[in-house]
PDB file of C-alpha atoms in Angstrom:
ATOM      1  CA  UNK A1082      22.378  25.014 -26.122  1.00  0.00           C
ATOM      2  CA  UNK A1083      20.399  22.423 -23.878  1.00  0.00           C
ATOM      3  CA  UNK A1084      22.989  22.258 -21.664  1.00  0.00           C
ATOM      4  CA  UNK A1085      22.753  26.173 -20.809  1.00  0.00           C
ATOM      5  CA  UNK A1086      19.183  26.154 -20.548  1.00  0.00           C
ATOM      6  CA  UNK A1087      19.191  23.369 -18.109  1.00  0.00           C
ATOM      7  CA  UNK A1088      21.814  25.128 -16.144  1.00  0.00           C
ATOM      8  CA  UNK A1089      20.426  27.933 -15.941  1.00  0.00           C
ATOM      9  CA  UNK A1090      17.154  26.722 -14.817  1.00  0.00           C
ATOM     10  CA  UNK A1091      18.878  24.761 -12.485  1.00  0.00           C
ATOM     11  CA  UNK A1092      20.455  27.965 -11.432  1.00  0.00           C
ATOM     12  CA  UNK A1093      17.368  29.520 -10.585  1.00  0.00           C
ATOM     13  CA  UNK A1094      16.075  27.651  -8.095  1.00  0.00           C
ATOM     14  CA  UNK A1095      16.761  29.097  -4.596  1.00  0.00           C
ATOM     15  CA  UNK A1096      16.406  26.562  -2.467  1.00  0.00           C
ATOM     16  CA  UNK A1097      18.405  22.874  -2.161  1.00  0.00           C
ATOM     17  CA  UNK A1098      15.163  20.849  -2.338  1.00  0.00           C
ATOM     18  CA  UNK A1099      13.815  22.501  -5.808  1.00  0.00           C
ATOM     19  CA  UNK A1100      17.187  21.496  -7.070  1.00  0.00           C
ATOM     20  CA  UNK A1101      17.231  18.114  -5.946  1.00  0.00           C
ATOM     21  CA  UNK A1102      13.882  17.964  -7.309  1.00  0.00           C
ATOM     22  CA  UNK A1103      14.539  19.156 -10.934  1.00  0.00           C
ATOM     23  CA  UNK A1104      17.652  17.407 -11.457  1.00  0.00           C
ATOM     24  CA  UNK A1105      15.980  13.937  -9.826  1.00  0.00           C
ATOM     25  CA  UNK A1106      13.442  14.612 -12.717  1.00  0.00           C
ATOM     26  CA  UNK A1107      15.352  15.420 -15.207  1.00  0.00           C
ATOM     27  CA  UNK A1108      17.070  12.131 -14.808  1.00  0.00           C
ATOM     28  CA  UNK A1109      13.768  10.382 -14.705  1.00  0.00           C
ATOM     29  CA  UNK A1110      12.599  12.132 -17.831  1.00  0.00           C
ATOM     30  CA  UNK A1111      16.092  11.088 -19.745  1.00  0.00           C
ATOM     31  CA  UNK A1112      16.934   7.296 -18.517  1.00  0.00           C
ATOM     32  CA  UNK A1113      13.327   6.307 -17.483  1.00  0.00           C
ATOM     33  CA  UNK A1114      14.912   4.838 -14.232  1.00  0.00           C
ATOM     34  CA  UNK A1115      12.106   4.799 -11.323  1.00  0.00           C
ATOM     35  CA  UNK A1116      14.906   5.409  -8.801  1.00  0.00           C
ATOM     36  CA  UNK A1117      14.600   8.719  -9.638  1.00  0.00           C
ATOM     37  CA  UNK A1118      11.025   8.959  -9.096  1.00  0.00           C
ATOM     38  CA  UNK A1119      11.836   7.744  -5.828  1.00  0.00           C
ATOM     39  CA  UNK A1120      13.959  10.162  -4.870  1.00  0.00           C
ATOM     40  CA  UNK A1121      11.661  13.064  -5.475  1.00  0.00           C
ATOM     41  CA  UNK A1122       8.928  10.969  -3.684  1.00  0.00           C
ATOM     42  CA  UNK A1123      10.959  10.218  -0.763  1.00  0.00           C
ATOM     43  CA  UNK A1124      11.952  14.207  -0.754  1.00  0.00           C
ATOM     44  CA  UNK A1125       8.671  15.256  -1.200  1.00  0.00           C
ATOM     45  CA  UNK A1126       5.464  13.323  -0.166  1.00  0.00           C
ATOM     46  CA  UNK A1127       5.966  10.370   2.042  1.00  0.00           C
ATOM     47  CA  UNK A1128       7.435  11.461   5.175  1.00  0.00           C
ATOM     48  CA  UNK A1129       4.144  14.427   4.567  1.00  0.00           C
ATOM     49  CA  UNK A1130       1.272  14.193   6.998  1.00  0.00           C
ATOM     50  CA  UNK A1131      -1.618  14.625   3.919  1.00  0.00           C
ATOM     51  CA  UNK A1132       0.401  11.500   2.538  1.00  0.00           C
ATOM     52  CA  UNK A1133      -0.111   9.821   5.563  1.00  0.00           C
ATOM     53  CA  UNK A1134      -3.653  10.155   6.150  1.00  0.00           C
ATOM     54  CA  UNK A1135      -4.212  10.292   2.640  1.00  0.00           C
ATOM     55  CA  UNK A1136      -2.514   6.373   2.580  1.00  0.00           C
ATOM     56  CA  UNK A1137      -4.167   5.232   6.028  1.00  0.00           C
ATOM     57  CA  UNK A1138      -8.117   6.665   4.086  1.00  0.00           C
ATOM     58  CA  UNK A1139      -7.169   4.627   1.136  1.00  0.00           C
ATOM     59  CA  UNK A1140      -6.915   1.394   3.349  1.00  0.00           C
ATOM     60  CA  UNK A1141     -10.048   1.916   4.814  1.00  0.00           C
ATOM     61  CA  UNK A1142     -12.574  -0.665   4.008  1.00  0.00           C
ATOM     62  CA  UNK A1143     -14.613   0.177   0.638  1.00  0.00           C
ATOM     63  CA  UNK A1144     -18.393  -0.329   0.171  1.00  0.00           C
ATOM     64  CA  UNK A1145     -17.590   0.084  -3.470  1.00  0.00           C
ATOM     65  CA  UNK A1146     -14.590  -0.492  -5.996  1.00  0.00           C
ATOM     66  CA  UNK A1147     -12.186   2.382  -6.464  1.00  0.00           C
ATOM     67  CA  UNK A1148     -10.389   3.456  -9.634  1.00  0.00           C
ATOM     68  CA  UNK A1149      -7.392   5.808 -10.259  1.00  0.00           C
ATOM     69  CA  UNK A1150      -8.286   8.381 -12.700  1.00  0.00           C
ATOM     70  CA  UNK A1151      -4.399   8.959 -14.251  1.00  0.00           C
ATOM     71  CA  UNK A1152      -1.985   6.680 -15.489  1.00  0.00           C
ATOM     72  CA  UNK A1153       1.073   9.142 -15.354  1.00  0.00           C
ATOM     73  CA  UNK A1154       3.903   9.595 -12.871  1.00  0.00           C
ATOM     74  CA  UNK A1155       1.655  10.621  -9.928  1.00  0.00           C
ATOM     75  CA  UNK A1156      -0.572   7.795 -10.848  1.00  0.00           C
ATOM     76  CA  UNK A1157       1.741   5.042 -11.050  1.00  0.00           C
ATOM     77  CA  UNK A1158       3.758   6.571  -8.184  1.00  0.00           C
ATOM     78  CA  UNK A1159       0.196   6.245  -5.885  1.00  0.00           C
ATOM     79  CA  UNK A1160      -0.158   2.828  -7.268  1.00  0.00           C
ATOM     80  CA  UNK A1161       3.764   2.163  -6.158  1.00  0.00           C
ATOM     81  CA  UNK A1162       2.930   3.370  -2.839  1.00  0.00           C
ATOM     82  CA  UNK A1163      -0.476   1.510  -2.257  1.00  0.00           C
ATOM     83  CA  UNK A1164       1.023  -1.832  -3.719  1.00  0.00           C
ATOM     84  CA  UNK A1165      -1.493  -3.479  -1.784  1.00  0.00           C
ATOM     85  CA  UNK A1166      -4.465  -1.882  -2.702  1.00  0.00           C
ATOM     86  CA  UNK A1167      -7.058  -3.637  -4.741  1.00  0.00           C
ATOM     87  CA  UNK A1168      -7.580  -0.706  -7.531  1.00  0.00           C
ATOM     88  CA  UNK A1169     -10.778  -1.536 -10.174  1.00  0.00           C
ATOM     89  CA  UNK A1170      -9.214  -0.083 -12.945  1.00  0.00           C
ATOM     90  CA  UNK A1171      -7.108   2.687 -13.809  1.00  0.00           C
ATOM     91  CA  UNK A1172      -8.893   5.580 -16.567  1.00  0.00           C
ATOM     92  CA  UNK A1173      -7.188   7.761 -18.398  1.00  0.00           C
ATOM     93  CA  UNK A1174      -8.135  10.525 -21.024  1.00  0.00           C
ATOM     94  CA  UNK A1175      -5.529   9.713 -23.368  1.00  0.00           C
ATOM     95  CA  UNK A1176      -3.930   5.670 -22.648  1.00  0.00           C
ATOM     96  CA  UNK A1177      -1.012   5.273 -23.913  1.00  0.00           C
ATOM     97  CA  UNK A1178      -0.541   1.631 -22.263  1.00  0.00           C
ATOM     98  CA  UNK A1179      -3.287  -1.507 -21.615  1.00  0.00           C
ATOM     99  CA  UNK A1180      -2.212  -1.914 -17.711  1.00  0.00           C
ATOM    100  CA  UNK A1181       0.279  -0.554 -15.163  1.00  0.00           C
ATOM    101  CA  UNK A1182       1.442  -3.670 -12.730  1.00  0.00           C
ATOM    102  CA  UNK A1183      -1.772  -6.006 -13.781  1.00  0.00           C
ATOM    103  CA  UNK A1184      -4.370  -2.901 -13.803  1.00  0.00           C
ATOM    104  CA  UNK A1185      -6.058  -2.756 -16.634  1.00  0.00           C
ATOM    105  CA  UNK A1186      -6.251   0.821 -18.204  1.00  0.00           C
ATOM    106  CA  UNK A1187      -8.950   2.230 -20.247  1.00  0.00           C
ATOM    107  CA  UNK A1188     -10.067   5.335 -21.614  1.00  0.00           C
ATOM    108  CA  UNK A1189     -12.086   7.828 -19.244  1.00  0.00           C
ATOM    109  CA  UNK A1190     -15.026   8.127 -21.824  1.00  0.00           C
ATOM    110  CA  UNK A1191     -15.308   3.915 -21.823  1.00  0.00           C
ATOM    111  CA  UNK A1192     -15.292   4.037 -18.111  1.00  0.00           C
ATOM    112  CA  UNK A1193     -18.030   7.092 -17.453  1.00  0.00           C
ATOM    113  CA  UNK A1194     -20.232   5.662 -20.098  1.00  0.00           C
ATOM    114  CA  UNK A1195     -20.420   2.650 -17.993  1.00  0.00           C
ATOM    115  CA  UNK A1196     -19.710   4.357 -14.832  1.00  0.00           C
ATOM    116  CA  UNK A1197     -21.264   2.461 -11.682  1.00  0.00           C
ATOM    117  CA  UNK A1198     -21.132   4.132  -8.590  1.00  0.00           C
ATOM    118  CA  UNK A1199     -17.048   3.395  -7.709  1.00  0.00           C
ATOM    119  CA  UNK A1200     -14.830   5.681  -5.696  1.00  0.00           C
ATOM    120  CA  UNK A1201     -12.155   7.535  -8.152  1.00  0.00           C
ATOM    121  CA  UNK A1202      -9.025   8.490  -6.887  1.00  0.00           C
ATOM    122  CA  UNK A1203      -7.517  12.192  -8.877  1.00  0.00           C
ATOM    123  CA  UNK A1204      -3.674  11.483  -9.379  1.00  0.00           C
ATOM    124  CA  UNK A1205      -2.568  14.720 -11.092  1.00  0.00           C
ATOM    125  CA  UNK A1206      -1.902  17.914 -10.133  1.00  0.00           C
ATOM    126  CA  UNK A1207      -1.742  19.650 -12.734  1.00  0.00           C
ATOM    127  CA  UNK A1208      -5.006  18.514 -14.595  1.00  0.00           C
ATOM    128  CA  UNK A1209      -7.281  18.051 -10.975  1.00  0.00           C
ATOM    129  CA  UNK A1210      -9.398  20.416 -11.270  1.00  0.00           C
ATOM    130  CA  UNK A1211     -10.273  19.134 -14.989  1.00  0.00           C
ATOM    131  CA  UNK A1212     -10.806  15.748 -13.733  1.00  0.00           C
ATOM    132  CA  UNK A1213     -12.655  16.515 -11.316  1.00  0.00           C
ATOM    133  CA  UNK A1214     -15.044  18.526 -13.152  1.00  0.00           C
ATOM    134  CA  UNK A1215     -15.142  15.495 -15.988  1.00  0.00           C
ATOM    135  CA  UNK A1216     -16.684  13.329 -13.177  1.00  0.00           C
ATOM    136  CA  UNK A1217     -18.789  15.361 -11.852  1.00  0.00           C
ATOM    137  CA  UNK A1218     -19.925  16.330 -15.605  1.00  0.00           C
ATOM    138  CA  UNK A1219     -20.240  12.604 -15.625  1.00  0.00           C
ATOM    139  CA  UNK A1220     -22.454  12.323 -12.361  1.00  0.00           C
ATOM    140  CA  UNK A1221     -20.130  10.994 -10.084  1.00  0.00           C
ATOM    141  CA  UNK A1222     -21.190  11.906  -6.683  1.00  0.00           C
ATOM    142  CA  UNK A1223     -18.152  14.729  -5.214  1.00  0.00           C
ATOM    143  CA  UNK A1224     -18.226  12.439  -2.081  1.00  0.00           C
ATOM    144  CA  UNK A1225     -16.661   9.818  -4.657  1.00  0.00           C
ATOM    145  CA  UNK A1226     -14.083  11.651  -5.328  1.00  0.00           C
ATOM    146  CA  UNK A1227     -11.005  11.928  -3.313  1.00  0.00           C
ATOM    147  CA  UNK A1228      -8.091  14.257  -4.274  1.00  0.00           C
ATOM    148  CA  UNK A1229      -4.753  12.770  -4.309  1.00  0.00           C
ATOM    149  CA  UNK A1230      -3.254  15.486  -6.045  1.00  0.00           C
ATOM    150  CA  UNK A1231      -4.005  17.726  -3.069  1.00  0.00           C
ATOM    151  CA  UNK A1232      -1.152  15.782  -1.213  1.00  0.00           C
ATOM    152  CA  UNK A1233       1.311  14.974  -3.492  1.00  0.00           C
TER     153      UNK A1233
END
């Protein structure tokens, strides 16, 4: 029965890259192995000009320290790809973990409550617009917020 409905969804993409895509993922989703992550990266986002200039803003110098608000795929794929990037902290409405490659993660609500004037970085797509909203609701200043979801 899984095996149908994968095939068929498979099926129904049109294109080669959508496939490539979903079955890179699906691989990711059942082993865990980052190579597949890669591969849907490497597809996908970093030969992309909004990657690029997204990558050469981030290693601009900072006045203040910046956080990653996300500790999911997108997230940890951003921290992969700016390994030498001095991030803060990494927040996260629901943490599941205590740090992602020495980055400590803690819970949006902790961080806001405390919140001090840092940059934060929007890692997720799907859930942007939320986040966004939940630092603004939290009086982050929009010009302290930069969209990384926009280019992945």
């Amino acid at each position: 029965m899984i095996t149908e409905v994968v095939k068929r969804t498979y099926d129904s993409f049109e294109d080669d890259l959508s496939k490539s895509i979903f079955l890179n993922r699906l691989c990711y989703s059942i082993s865990g192995k980052k190579e597949y992550l890669e591969n849907v990266v490497d597809r996908t986002v970093r030969n992309g000009t909004k990657w690029k200039e997204f990558k050469e803003l981030m290693m601009r110098p900072k006045r203040n320290e910046t956080v990653l608000f996300g500790s999911g795929i997108w997230g940890n794929t951003i921290i992969a790809e700016l390994d030498s990037f001095s991030w803060r902290y990494i927040i996260d409405n629901f943490p599941t973990i205590q740090d992602i490659k020495g980055i400590p993660v803690i819970g949006a609500k902790d961080f806001f409550d405390k919140y001090s004037g840092e940059s934060i970085v929007i890692s997720s797509y799907k859930n942007k617009d939320a986040m966004i909203d939940q630092c603004m609701e939290a009086g982050v200043d929009k010009e302290r917020i930069i969209d990384a979801a926009s280019v992945i």
